[in-house]
GROMACS .gro file of C-alpha atoms in nm:
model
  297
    1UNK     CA    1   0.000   0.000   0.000
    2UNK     CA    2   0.110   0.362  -0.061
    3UNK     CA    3   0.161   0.709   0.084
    4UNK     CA    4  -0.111   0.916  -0.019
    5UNK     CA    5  -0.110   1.259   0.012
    6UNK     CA    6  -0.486   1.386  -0.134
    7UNK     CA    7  -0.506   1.748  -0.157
    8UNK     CA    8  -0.878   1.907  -0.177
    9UNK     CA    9  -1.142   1.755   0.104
   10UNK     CA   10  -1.470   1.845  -0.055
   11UNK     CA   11  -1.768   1.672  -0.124
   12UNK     CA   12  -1.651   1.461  -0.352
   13UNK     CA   13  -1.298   1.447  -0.223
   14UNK     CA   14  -1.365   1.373   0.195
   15UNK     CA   15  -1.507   1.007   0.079
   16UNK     CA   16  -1.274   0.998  -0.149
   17UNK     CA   17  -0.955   1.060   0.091
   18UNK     CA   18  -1.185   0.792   0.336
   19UNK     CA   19  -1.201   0.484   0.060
   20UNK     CA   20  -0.816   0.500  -0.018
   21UNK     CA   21  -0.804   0.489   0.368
   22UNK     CA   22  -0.979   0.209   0.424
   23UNK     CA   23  -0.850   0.069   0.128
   24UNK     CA   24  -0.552   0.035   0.322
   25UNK     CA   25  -0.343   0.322   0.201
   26UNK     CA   26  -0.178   0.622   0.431
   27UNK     CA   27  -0.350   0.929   0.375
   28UNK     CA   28  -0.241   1.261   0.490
   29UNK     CA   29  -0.493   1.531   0.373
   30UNK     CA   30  -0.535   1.905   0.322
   31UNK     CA   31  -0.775   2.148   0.209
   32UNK     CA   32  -0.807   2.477   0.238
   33UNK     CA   33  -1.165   2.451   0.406
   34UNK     CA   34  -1.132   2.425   0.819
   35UNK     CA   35  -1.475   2.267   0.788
   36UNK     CA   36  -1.356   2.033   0.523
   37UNK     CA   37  -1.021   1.936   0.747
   38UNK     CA   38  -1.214   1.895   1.049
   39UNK     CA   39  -1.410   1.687   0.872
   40UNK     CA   40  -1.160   1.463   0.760
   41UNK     CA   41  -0.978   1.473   1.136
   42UNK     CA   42  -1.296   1.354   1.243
   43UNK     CA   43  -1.326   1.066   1.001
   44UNK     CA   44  -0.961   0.955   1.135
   45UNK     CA   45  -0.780   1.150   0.838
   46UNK     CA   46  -0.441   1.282   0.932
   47UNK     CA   47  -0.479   1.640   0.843
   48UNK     CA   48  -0.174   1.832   0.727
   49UNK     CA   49  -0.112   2.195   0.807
   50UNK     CA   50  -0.082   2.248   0.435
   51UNK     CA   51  -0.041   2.116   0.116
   52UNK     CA   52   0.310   2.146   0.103
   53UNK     CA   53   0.350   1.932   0.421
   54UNK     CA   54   0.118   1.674   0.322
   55UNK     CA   55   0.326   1.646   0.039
   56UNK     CA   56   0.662   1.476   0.252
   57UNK     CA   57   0.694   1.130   0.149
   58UNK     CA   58   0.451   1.111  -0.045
   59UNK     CA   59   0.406   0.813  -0.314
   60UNK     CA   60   0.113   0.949  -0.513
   61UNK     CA   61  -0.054   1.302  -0.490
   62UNK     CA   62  -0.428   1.288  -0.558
   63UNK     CA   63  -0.612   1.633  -0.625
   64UNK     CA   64  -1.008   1.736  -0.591
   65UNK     CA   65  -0.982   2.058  -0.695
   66UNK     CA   66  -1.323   2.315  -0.812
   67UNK     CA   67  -1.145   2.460  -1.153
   68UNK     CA   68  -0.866   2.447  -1.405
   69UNK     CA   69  -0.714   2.755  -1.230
   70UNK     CA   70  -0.664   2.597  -0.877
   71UNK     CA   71  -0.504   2.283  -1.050
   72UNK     CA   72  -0.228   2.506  -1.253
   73UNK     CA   73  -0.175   2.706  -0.881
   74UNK     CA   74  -0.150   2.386  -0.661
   75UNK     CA   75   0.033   2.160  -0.914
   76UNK     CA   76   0.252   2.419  -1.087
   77UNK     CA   77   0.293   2.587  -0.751
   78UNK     CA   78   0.339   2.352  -0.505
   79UNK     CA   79   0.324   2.025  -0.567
   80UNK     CA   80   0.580   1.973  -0.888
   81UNK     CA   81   0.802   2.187  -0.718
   82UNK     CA   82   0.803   1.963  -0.396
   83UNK     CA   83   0.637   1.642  -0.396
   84UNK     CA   84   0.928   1.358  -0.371
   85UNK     CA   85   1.060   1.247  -0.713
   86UNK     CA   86   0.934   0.936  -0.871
   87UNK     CA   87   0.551   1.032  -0.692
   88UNK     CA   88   0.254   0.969  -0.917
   89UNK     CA   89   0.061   1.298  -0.957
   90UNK     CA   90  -0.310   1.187  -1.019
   91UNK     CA   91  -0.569   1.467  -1.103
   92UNK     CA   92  -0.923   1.373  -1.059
   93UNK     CA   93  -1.095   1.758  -1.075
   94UNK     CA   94  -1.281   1.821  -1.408
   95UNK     CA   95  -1.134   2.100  -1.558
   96UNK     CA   96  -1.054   2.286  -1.916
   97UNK     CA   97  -0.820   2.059  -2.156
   98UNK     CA   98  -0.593   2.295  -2.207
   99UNK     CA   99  -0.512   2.337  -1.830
  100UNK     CA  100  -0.522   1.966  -1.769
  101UNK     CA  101  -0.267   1.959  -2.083
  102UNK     CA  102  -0.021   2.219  -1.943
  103UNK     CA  103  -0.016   2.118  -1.581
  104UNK     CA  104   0.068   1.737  -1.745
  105UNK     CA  105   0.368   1.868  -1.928
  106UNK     CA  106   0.513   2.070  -1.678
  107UNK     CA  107   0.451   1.739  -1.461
  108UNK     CA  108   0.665   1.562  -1.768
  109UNK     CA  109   0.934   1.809  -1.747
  110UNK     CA  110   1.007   1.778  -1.430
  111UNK     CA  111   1.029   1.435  -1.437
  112UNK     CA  112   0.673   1.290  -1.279
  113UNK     CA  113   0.448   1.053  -1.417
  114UNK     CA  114   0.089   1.225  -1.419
  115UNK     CA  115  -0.280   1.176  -1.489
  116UNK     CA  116  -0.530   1.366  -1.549
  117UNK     CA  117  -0.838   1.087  -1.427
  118UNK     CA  118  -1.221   1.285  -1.393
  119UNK     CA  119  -1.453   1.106  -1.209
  120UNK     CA  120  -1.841   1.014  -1.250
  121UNK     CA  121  -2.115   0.914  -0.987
  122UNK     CA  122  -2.141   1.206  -0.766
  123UNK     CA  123  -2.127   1.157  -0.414
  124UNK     CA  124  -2.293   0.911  -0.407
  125UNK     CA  125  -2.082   0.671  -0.599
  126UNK     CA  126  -1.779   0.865  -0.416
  127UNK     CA  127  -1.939   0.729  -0.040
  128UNK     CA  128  -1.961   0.418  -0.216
  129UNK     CA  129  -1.656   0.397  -0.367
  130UNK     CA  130  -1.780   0.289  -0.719
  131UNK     CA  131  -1.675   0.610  -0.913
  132UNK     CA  132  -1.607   0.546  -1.264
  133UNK     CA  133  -1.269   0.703  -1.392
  134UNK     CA  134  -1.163   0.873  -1.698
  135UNK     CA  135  -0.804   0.839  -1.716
  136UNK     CA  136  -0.559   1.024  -1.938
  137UNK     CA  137  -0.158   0.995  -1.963
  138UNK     CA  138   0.088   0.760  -2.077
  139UNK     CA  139   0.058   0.357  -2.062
  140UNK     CA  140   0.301   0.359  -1.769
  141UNK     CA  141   0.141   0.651  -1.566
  142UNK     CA  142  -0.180   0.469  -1.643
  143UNK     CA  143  -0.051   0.136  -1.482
  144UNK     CA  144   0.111   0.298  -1.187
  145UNK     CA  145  -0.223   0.481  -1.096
  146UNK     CA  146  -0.483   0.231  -1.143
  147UNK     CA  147  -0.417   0.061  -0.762
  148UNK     CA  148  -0.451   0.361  -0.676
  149UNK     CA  149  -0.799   0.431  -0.852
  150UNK     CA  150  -0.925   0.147  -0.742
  151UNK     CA  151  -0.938   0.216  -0.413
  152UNK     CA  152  -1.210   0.479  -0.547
  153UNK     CA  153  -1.390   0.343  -0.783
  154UNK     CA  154  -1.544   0.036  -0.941
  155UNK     CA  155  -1.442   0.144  -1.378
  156UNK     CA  156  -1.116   0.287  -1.442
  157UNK     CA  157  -1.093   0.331  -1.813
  158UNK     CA  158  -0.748   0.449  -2.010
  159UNK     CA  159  -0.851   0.700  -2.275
  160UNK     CA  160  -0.572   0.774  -2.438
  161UNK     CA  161  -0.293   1.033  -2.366
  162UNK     CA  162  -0.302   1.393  -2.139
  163UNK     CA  163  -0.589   1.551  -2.130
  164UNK     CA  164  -0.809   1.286  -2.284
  165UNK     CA  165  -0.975   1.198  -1.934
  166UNK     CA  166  -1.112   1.574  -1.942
  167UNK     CA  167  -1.242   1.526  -2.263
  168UNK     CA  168  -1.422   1.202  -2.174
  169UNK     CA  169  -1.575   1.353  -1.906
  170UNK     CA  170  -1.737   1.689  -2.081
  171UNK     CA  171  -1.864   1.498  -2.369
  172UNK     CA  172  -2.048   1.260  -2.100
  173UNK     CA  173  -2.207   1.523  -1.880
  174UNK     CA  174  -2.269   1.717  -2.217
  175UNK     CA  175  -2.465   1.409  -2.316
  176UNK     CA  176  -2.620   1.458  -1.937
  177UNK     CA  177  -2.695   1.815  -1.909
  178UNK     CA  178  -2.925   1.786  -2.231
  179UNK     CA  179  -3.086   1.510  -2.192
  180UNK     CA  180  -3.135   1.572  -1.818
  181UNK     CA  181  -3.283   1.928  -1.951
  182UNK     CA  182  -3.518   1.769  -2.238
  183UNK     CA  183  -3.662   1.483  -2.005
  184UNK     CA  184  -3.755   1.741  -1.757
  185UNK     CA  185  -3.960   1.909  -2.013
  186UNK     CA  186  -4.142   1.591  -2.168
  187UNK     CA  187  -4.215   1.510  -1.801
  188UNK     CA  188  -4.347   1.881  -1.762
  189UNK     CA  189  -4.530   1.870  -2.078
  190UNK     CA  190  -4.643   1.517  -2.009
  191UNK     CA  191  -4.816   1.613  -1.699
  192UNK     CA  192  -4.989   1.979  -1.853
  193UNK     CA  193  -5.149   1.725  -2.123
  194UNK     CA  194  -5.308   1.474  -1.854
  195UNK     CA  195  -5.079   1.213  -1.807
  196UNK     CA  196  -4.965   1.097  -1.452
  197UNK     CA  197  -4.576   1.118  -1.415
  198UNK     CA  198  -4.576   0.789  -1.273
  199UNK     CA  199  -4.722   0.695  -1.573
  200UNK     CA  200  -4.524   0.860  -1.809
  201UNK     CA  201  -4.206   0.722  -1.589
  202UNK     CA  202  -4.380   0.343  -1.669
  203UNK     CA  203  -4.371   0.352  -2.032
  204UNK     CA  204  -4.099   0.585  -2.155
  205UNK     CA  205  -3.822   0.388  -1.891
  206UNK     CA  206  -3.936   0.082  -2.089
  207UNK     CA  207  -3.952   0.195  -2.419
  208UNK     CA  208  -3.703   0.411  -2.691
  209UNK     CA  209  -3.660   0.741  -2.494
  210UNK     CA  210  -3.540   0.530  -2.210
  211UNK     CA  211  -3.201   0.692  -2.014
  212UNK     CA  212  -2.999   0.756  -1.715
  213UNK     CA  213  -3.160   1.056  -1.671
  214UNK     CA  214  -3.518   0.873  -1.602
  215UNK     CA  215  -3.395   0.557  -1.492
  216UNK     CA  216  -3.176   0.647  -1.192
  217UNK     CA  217  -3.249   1.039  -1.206
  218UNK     CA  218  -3.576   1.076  -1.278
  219UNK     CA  219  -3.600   1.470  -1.210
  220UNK     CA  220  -3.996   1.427  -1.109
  221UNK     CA  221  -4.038   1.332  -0.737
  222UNK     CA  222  -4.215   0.969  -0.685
  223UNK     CA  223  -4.104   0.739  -0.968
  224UNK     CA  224  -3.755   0.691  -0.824
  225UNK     CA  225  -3.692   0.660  -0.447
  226UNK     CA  226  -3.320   0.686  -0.487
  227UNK     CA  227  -3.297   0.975  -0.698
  228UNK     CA  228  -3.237   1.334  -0.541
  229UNK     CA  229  -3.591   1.463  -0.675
  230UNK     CA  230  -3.746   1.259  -0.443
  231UNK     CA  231  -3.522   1.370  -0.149
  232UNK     CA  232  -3.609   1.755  -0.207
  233UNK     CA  233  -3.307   1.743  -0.440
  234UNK     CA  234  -3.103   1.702  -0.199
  235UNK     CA  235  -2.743   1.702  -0.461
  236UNK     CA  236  -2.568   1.429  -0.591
  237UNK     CA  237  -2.422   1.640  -0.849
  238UNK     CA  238  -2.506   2.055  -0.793
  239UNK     CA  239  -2.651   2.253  -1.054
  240UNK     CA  240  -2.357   2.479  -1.013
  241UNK     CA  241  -2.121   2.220  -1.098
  242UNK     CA  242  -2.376   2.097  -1.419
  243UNK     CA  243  -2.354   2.428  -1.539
  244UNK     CA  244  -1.970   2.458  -1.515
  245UNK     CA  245  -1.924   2.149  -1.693
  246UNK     CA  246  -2.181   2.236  -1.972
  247UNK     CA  247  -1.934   2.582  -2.007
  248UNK     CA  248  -1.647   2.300  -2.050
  249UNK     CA  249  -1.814   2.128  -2.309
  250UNK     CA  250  -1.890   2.444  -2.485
  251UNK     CA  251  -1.555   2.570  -2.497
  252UNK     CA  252  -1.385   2.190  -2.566
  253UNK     CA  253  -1.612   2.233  -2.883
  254UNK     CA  254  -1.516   2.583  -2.987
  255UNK     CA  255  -1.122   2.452  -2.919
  256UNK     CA  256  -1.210   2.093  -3.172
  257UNK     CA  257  -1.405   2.359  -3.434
  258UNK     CA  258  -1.697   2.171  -3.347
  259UNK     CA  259  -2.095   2.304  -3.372
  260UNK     CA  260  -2.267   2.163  -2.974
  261UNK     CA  261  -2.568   2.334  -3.059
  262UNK     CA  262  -2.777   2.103  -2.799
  263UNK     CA  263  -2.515   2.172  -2.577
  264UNK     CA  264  -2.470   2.530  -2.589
  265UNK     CA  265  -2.863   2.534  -2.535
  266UNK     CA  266  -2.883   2.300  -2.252
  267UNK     CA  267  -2.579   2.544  -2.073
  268UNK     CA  268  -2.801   2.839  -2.154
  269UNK     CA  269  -3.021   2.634  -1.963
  270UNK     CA  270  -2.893   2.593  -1.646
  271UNK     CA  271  -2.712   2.923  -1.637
  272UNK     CA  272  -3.034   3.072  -1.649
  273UNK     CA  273  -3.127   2.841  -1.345
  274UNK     CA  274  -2.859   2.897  -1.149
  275UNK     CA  275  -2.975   3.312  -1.139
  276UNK     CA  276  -3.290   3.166  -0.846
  277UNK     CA  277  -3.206   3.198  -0.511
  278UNK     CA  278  -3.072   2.867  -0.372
  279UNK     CA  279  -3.045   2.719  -0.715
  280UNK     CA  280  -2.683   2.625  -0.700
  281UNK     CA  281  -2.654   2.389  -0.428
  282UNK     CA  282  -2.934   2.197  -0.533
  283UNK     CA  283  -2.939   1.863  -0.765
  284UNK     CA  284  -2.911   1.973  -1.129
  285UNK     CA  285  -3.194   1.776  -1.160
  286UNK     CA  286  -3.399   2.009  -1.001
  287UNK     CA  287  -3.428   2.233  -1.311
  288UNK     CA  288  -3.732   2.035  -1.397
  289UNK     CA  289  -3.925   2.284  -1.112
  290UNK     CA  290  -3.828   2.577  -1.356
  291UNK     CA  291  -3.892   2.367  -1.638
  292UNK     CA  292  -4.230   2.286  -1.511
  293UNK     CA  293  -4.317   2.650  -1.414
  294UNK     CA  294  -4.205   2.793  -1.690
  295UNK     CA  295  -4.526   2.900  -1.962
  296UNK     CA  296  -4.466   2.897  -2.298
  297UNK     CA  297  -4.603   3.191  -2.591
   0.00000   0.00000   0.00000
């Protein structure tokens, strides 16, 4: 087992930082949160007093970090400069390609093996340790960080070299964001034309238009137990951090010279969502109560 230092206690990263623990590694922690590192103290983490120190003897660095610019400050900025040589640097924040592609060759230059490695599941799958990971780098740095994945999650999938993780990721939550967006309205629209959601739940999650997004999501309270809308959206994945993957996708496509048109409408979307008051910290999938209120011309 390894010397872990994980820097970035969130959410997503506290369980996280817990699984590797109990997956027998030694985790030292930091964030720069004091609720987030008393949180991990009190889930038997030993906290650093900053990322720099969680750094010493480290084996592998693993990062949970909001955006691209935090990953260029903590990994150009502190960690390449003094995590031990030969560590692993593993990167699991989704962030912009080009900033997952310039942190991994400055990582290269200075000698470290590094992956960029997005995650999907939410917190839930984080708690449960059965994220599914997008992993980007060479064959070696790819081989040297799956033990360490899969203390994390249950699908750890190589897609090619730096920066390809990122892009696997954006293209699957673009592929979420709209259809999350367009069930919500059939569901709305469903229900202003007379038919029960339950009912509407019944035949569509059996038939062509069937998807993750009704399945295990369904945005409507009642079908699904599990799913946030039925636990007053309580989040499993914000609409704040929908929306900032959405602008990803958007700009990944402007980079590739590609047209996203559903995209760019779903992000218009949930930009527009995130302007109600409490919005943000809520399940994405609770756009469907704008959806639903919303009157058409």
């Amino acid at each position: 087992m390894a010397r872990i230092a994980f820097i970035g206690l969130g959410n997503m990263g506290l369980p996280m930082a817990r699984n590797l623990t109990a997956a027998g590694h030694e985790v030292s922690g930091f964030d720069v949160s004091t609720a987030a590192m008393a949180a991990f103290r009190a889930a038997g983490g030993a906290a650093a007093g900053g990322a720099a120190e969680c750094l010493a003897g480290a084996e592998a660095v693993v990062a949970m970090l909001p955006e691209g610019r935090h990953v260029r400050e903590v990994f150009g900025g502190t960690v390449i400069p003094n995590a031990p040589a030969g560590a692993l640097l593993v990167d699991c924040s989704t962030i912009d390609v080009d900033s997952a592609r310039a942190v991994a060759a400055q990582a290269e230059a200075a000698g470290f093996d590094m992956v960029d490695a997005p995650v999907s599941g939410g917190v839930g799958g984080a708690e449960a340790g059965t994220l599914t990971f997008m992993v980007g780098g060479s064959a070696g740095a790819f081989a040297r960080a799956r033990p360490v994945l899969e203390g994390m999650g249950r699908t750890i999938v190589h897609t090619g070299a730096a920066g390809t993780g990122q892009v696997a990721k954006i293209c699957n939550n673009m592929i979420l964001g709209s259809t999350m967006a367009v069930v919500c309205e059939s569901f709305a629209m469903g229900e202003k034309l007379g038919v029960d959601p339950q009912t509407l739940f019944d035949i569509v999650s059996t038939s062509s238009g069937q998807c993750w997004a009704i399945t295990t999501y369904c945005p409507v309270p009642g079908p699904v137990a599990t799913a946030p809308s039925s636990r007053d959206y309580r989040p499993g994945f914000t609409a704040a951090m929908m929306a900032k993957d959405l602008r990803l996708a958007q700009g990944a496509a402007r980079s590739a010279g590609q047209n996203a048109r559903v995209g760019a409408l779903a992000s218009a979307m949930f930009d527009e969502f995130l302007g109600e008051d409490g919005a943000a910290e809520l399940d994405c999938s609770a756009i469907y109560r704008k959806i639903a209120a919303d009157r058409g011309a």
